[in-house]
Amino acid sequence: MIEMRDVQKHFGALHVLKDINLSIPAGQVTIVLGPSGSGKSTLCRTINRLEPIDSGTIAVDGTVLPAEGKELAQLRADVGMVFQSFNLFAHKSILDNVTLGPIKVRRMNKAEAEKLGMSLLERVGIASQKDKLPAQLSGGQQQRVAIARALAMRPKVMLFDEPTSALDPEMVNEVLDVMTSLAREGMTMLVVTHEMGFARRAGDRVLFMADGEIVEDAPPEQFFTDPKSARAKDFLSKIL
Ligand code: ADP
Ligand code: MG
């Protein structure tokens, strides 16, 4: 579902992705761990071309992502992304936040988009809040809206970049629960997170990044109980 080949990315002199090669099969839940600054967000952002790459190729569901144009908008729609900061449209209602993409990009009519939007809001447990503005919701509720909004595009892949890092502790689980059910339904997911319980429970695979490289690639149990590299051992000793 996601294929990265020989991907290189610099920010000026900083080599932030160093020859990344990665194959993610459909339905896999891949957890990305690593210290701050190791390139986790950049990895996510290159997959839907929020960041251009210097060289290499990235394909989603067999289609190599082009750099620009209409085709890019379509392909980007296949890759849903949820950020640490919810990035909702502040002046639009919750329901409008969810229906805007399907109407504009997927060319769905309004009634159809609203039907889809309501079913997704129900699924994330927020249907009763549909007419409110984002600021009237808690952080956990806003993040669930952001997930519903991404799902409304019927993406083939969902990328999550620290989706619970900005939330008060009591709201973390309501977001992780939605992500867990999505994983169980077979969504292909790449999740940058510091939630180790979730990583162990929901992850099929852990990628550990350091200094722009994928240093370890292992099933969660193996990674957490028997990390191979000194960097991973050091990382785990600080967070567990
Ligand atoms: P992580 O998500 O693992 O914390 P990032 O992918 O955000 O790491 O960043 C990797 C490195 O690239 C860091 O050193 C960061 O400062 C740098 N970086 C990220 N985005 C930019 C940017 N837009 N311009 C310059 N440097 C950046
Ligand atoms: Mg990051």
Tab-separated table of C-alpha atoms and ligand atoms in Angstrom:
chain	number	residue	atom	x	y	z
A	1	MET	CA	0.000	0.000	0.000
A	2	ILE	CA	2.949	2.328	0.707
A	3	GLU	CA	6.294	1.821	-1.031
A	4	MET	CA	9.228	4.133	-0.390
A	5	ARG	CA	12.370	3.529	-2.422
A	6	ASP	CA	15.726	5.232	-1.839
A	7	VAL	CA	14.040	8.322	-0.433
A	8	GLN	CA	16.353	11.199	0.453
A	9	LYS	CA	15.310	14.467	2.025
A	10	HIS	CA	17.366	17.437	3.201
A	11	PHE	CA	16.421	20.652	4.931
A	12	GLY	CA	19.368	22.746	3.779
A	13	ALA	CA	22.463	21.007	5.109
A	14	LEU	CA	20.425	18.748	7.403
A	15	HIS	CA	19.988	15.231	5.998
A	16	VAL	CA	16.616	14.436	7.543
A	17	LEU	CA	15.634	11.236	5.658
A	18	LYS	CA	18.593	9.037	4.750
A	19	ASP	CA	17.875	6.527	2.039
A	20	ILE	CA	14.517	5.319	3.349
A	21	ASN	CA	13.266	2.018	1.943
A	22	LEU	CA	9.950	0.903	3.308
A	23	SER	CA	7.123	-1.393	2.224
A	24	ILE	CA	3.857	-1.270	4.098
A	25	PRO	CA	1.275	-3.875	3.102
A	26	ALA	CA	-2.451	-3.133	3.082
A	27	GLY	CA	-4.053	-3.451	6.491
A	28	GLN	CA	-0.842	-3.132	8.464
A	29	VAL	CA	-0.643	-0.878	11.518
A	30	THR	CA	2.876	0.508	11.664
A	31	ILE	CA	4.026	2.409	14.732
A	32	VAL	CA	6.831	4.930	14.276
A	33	LEU	CA	8.939	5.600	17.353
A	34	GLY	CA	12.078	7.610	17.878
A	35	PRO	CA	13.538	10.617	19.643
A	36	SER	CA	12.475	14.153	18.857
A	37	GLY	CA	14.091	15.389	15.640
A	38	SER	CA	14.687	11.891	14.223
A	39	GLY	CA	12.523	12.553	11.141
A	40	LYS	CA	9.209	10.904	12.079
A	41	SER	CA	7.005	13.852	11.087
A	42	THR	CA	8.977	14.427	7.917
A	43	LEU	CA	8.501	10.775	6.968
A	44	CYS	CA	4.723	11.154	7.326
A	45	ARG	CA	4.645	14.451	5.482
A	46	THR	CA	6.566	13.124	2.496
A	47	ILE	CA	4.054	10.283	2.063
A	48	ASN	CA	1.303	12.695	1.079
A	49	ARG	CA	3.686	15.246	-0.404
A	50	LEU	CA	3.235	17.916	2.221
A	51	GLU	CA	7.034	17.846	1.942
A	52	PRO	CA	8.783	17.282	-1.381
A	53	ILE	CA	11.596	14.732	-1.482
A	54	ASP	CA	15.032	15.243	-3.030
A	55	SER	CA	15.209	11.846	-4.711
A	56	GLY	CA	13.708	8.382	-4.655
A	57	THR	CA	10.090	7.352	-5.154
A	58	ILE	CA	6.996	7.028	-3.023
A	59	ALA	CA	4.032	5.018	-4.241
A	60	VAL	CA	0.623	4.683	-2.618
A	61	ASP	CA	-1.425	1.693	-3.751
A	62	GLY	CA	0.864	1.241	-6.739
A	63	THR	CA	0.721	4.828	-7.985
A	64	VAL	CA	3.908	6.855	-7.724
A	65	LEU	CA	3.059	10.215	-6.242
A	66	PRO	CA	3.590	13.069	-8.675
A	67	ALA	CA	5.056	16.310	-7.402
A	68	GLU	CA	2.197	18.610	-8.319
A	69	GLY	CA	-1.035	19.282	-10.156
A	70	LYS	CA	-4.551	17.900	-10.065
A	71	GLU	CA	-3.297	14.362	-9.865
A	72	LEU	CA	-1.521	15.239	-6.653
A	73	ALA	CA	-4.768	16.488	-5.090
A	74	GLN	CA	-6.464	13.181	-5.919
A	75	LEU	CA	-3.614	11.098	-4.574
A	76	ARG	CA	-3.357	13.226	-1.470
A	77	ALA	CA	-7.026	12.522	-0.889
A	78	ASP	CA	-6.152	8.830	-0.707
A	79	VAL	CA	-3.872	9.514	2.244
A	80	GLY	CA	-5.640	10.831	5.334
A	81	MET	CA	-3.545	12.682	7.863
A	82	VAL	CA	-4.226	13.545	11.489
A	83	PHE	CA	-1.884	15.959	13.243
A	84	GLN	CA	-1.045	16.760	16.817
A	85	SER	CA	-2.803	20.118	16.414
A	86	PHE	CA	-6.242	19.229	15.131
A	87	ASN	CA	-6.174	21.735	12.242
A	88	LEU	CA	-9.953	22.011	12.001
A	89	PHE	CA	-11.527	24.940	10.144
A	90	ALA	CA	-12.258	27.253	13.081
A	91	HIS	CA	-15.196	29.087	11.482
A	92	LYS	CA	-16.996	26.046	10.114
A	93	SER	CA	-19.348	23.755	11.989
A	94	ILE	CA	-18.247	20.263	12.974
A	95	LEU	CA	-20.386	18.754	10.210
A	96	ASP	CA	-19.062	21.229	7.620
A	97	ASN	CA	-15.512	20.328	8.642
A	98	VAL	CA	-16.263	16.732	7.716
A	99	THR	CA	-18.235	17.357	4.511
A	100	LEU	CA	-16.025	20.003	2.901
A	101	GLY	CA	-13.436	17.566	1.514
A	102	PRO	CA	-15.912	15.112	-0.012
A	103	ILE	CA	-17.817	17.994	-1.656
A	104	LYS	CA	-14.754	19.833	-2.995
A	105	VAL	CA	-12.347	17.031	-3.821
A	106	ARG	CA	-14.555	13.956	-4.213
A	107	ARG	CA	-17.316	15.992	-5.936
A	108	MET	CA	-20.000	14.510	-3.737
A	109	ASN	CA	-23.334	16.351	-3.555
A	110	LYS	CA	-24.217	18.061	-0.284
A	111	ALA	CA	-26.928	15.639	0.841
A	112	GLU	CA	-24.738	12.640	0.181
A	113	ALA	CA	-21.762	14.257	1.938
A	114	GLU	CA	-23.907	15.089	4.970
A	115	LYS	CA	-25.180	11.542	5.189
A	116	LEU	CA	-21.618	10.260	5.077
A	117	GLY	CA	-20.494	12.980	7.507
A	118	MET	CA	-23.171	12.107	10.055
A	119	SER	CA	-22.363	8.403	9.873
A	120	LEU	CA	-18.699	9.186	10.539
A	121	LEU	CA	-19.510	11.598	13.369
A	122	GLU	CA	-21.638	8.855	14.895
A	123	ARG	CA	-18.819	6.422	14.533
A	124	VAL	CA	-16.437	8.678	16.482
A	125	GLY	CA	-19.166	9.493	19.028
A	126	ILE	CA	-19.706	13.196	18.214
A	127	ALA	CA	-22.906	13.274	16.154
A	128	SER	CA	-24.735	15.376	18.768
A	129	GLN	CA	-22.117	18.144	18.407
A	130	LYS	CA	-22.523	18.564	14.644
A	131	ASP	CA	-23.648	22.208	14.667
A	132	LYS	CA	-21.003	23.485	17.085
A	133	LEU	CA	-17.760	25.201	16.178
A	134	PRO	CA	-14.475	23.404	16.879
A	135	ALA	CA	-13.573	25.727	19.778
A	136	GLN	CA	-16.740	24.619	21.605
A	137	LEU	CA	-15.452	21.044	21.777
A	138	SER	CA	-12.825	19.481	24.031
A	139	GLY	CA	-9.450	18.558	22.562
A	140	GLY	CA	-10.337	14.872	22.484
A	141	GLN	CA	-13.593	15.625	20.681
A	142	GLN	CA	-11.818	17.878	18.178
A	143	GLN	CA	-9.288	15.183	17.418
A	144	ARG	CA	-12.102	12.690	16.834
A	145	VAL	CA	-13.652	15.175	14.393
A	146	ALA	CA	-10.271	15.422	12.651
A	147	ILE	CA	-10.259	11.631	12.280
A	148	ALA	CA	-13.824	11.662	10.918
A	149	ARG	CA	-12.848	14.414	8.490
A	150	ALA	CA	-9.916	12.380	7.195
A	151	LEU	CA	-12.081	9.248	6.880
A	152	ALA	CA	-14.704	11.183	4.901
A	153	MET	CA	-12.298	11.202	1.961
A	154	ARG	CA	-12.378	7.395	1.943
A	155	PRO	CA	-8.586	7.242	2.231
A	156	LYS	CA	-6.593	4.113	1.481
A	157	VAL	CA	-4.063	4.996	4.153
A	158	MET	CA	-4.243	6.977	7.399
A	159	LEU	CA	-1.216	8.758	8.817
A	160	PHE	CA	-1.286	9.882	12.440
A	161	ASP	CA	1.438	12.220	13.693
A	162	GLU	CA	1.339	12.238	17.500
A	163	PRO	CA	-2.459	12.503	17.521
A	164	THR	CA	-2.737	12.466	21.322
A	165	SER	CA	0.316	14.515	22.300
A	166	ALA	CA	-1.603	17.776	22.683
A	167	LEU	CA	-4.446	16.248	24.707
A	168	ASP	CA	-5.137	16.296	28.407
A	169	PRO	CA	-4.455	12.800	29.778
A	170	GLU	CA	-8.116	11.971	30.382
A	171	MET	CA	-8.866	12.498	26.683
A	172	VAL	CA	-6.138	10.321	25.256
A	173	ASN	CA	-8.062	7.057	25.431
A	174	GLU	CA	-11.163	8.302	23.618
A	175	VAL	CA	-8.937	9.060	20.628
A	176	LEU	CA	-6.898	5.854	20.899
A	177	ASP	CA	-10.152	3.851	21.056
A	178	VAL	CA	-11.249	5.287	17.710
A	179	MET	CA	-7.831	4.469	16.246
A	180	THR	CA	-7.941	0.947	17.653
A	181	SER	CA	-11.305	0.248	16.049
A	182	LEU	CA	-10.029	1.618	12.755
A	183	ALA	CA	-7.041	-0.710	12.989
A	184	ARG	CA	-9.317	-3.674	13.691
A	185	GLU	CA	-11.360	-2.848	10.616
A	186	GLY	CA	-8.252	-3.277	8.501
A	187	MET	CA	-7.228	0.318	7.738
A	188	THR	CA	-3.603	0.706	6.674
A	189	MET	CA	-2.143	3.029	9.311
A	190	LEU	CA	1.167	4.701	10.043
A	191	VAL	CA	1.143	6.070	13.569
A	192	VAL	CA	3.785	8.261	15.191
A	193	THR	CA	3.050	8.037	18.889
A	194	HIS	CA	4.527	7.963	22.360
A	195	GLU	CA	1.642	5.830	23.620
A	196	MET	CA	3.493	2.588	24.226
A	197	GLY	CA	0.431	0.691	25.434
A	198	PHE	CA	-1.332	1.483	22.176
A	199	ALA	CA	1.790	0.587	20.187
A	200	ARG	CA	1.904	-2.851	21.796
A	201	ARG	CA	-1.837	-3.482	21.597
A	202	ALA	CA	-2.684	-2.164	18.156
A	203	GLY	CA	0.628	-2.236	16.279
A	204	ASP	CA	1.658	-4.965	13.869
A	205	ARG	CA	5.099	-3.492	13.416
A	206	VAL	CA	7.397	-0.935	15.010
A	207	LEU	CA	9.804	1.267	13.085
A	208	PHE	CA	12.371	2.935	15.286
A	209	MET	CA	13.925	6.046	13.745
A	210	ALA	CA	17.077	7.873	14.750
A	211	ASP	CA	18.882	10.618	12.837
A	212	GLY	CA	16.816	10.175	9.688
A	213	GLU	CA	17.243	6.429	9.438
A	214	ILE	CA	15.019	3.457	10.199
A	215	VAL	CA	17.256	1.774	12.735
A	216	GLU	CA	14.905	-1.051	13.735
A	217	ASP	CA	11.926	-2.690	12.068
A	218	ALA	CA	10.340	-5.378	14.224
A	219	PRO	CA	7.080	-6.714	15.649
A	220	PRO	CA	6.119	-4.712	18.783
A	221	GLU	CA	6.762	-7.498	21.295
A	222	GLN	CA	10.202	-8.091	19.877
A	223	PHE	CA	11.037	-4.396	19.793
A	224	PHE	CA	9.902	-3.744	23.349
A	225	THR	CA	11.411	-6.840	24.925
A	226	ASP	CA	14.572	-7.224	22.868
A	227	PRO	CA	15.622	-4.022	21.083
A	228	LYS	CA	18.776	-4.580	19.060
A	229	SER	CA	20.440	-1.190	18.780
A	230	ALA	CA	22.011	0.864	21.536
A	231	ARG	CA	19.880	3.825	20.444
A	232	ALA	CA	16.633	1.916	20.807
A	233	LYS	CA	17.698	0.580	24.201
A	234	ASP	CA	18.541	4.096	25.313
A	235	PHE	CA	15.206	5.437	23.974
A	236	LEU	CA	13.204	2.740	25.741
A	237	SER	CA	15.074	3.200	29.005
A	238	LYS	CA	13.956	6.838	29.024
A	239	ILE	CA	10.271	6.280	28.266
A	240	LEU	CA	9.339	2.966	29.902
B	1	ADP	P1	10.418	14.328	14.589
B	1	ADP	O1	9.009	14.350	14.089
B	1	ADP	O2	10.991	12.949	14.693
B	1	ADP	O3	10.587	15.064	15.888
B	1	ADP	P2	10.948	16.022	12.313
B	1	ADP	O4	10.671	15.198	11.124
B	1	ADP	O5	9.935	17.011	12.714
B	1	ADP	O6	11.345	15.068	13.544
B	1	ADP	O7	12.292	16.827	12.120
B	1	ADP	C1	13.496	16.203	11.726
B	1	ADP	C2	14.577	17.262	11.645
B	1	ADP	O8	14.281	18.154	10.578
B	1	ADP	C3	14.702	18.108	12.907
B	1	ADP	O9	16.065	18.400	13.110
B	1	ADP	C4	13.920	19.352	12.547
B	1	ADP	O10	14.415	20.467	13.250
B	1	ADP	C5	14.180	19.479	11.057
B	1	ADP	N1	13.067	20.132	10.335
B	1	ADP	C6	11.792	19.715	10.319
B	1	ADP	N2	11.021	20.491	9.531
B	1	ADP	C7	11.856	21.437	9.049
B	1	ADP	C8	11.693	22.547	8.156
B	1	ADP	N3	10.493	22.822	7.601
B	1	ADP	N4	12.771	23.304	7.874
B	1	ADP	C9	13.984	23.021	8.410
B	1	ADP	N5	14.215	21.982	9.238
B	1	ADP	C10	13.179	21.201	9.561
B	2	MG	MG	7.284	15.097	14.923
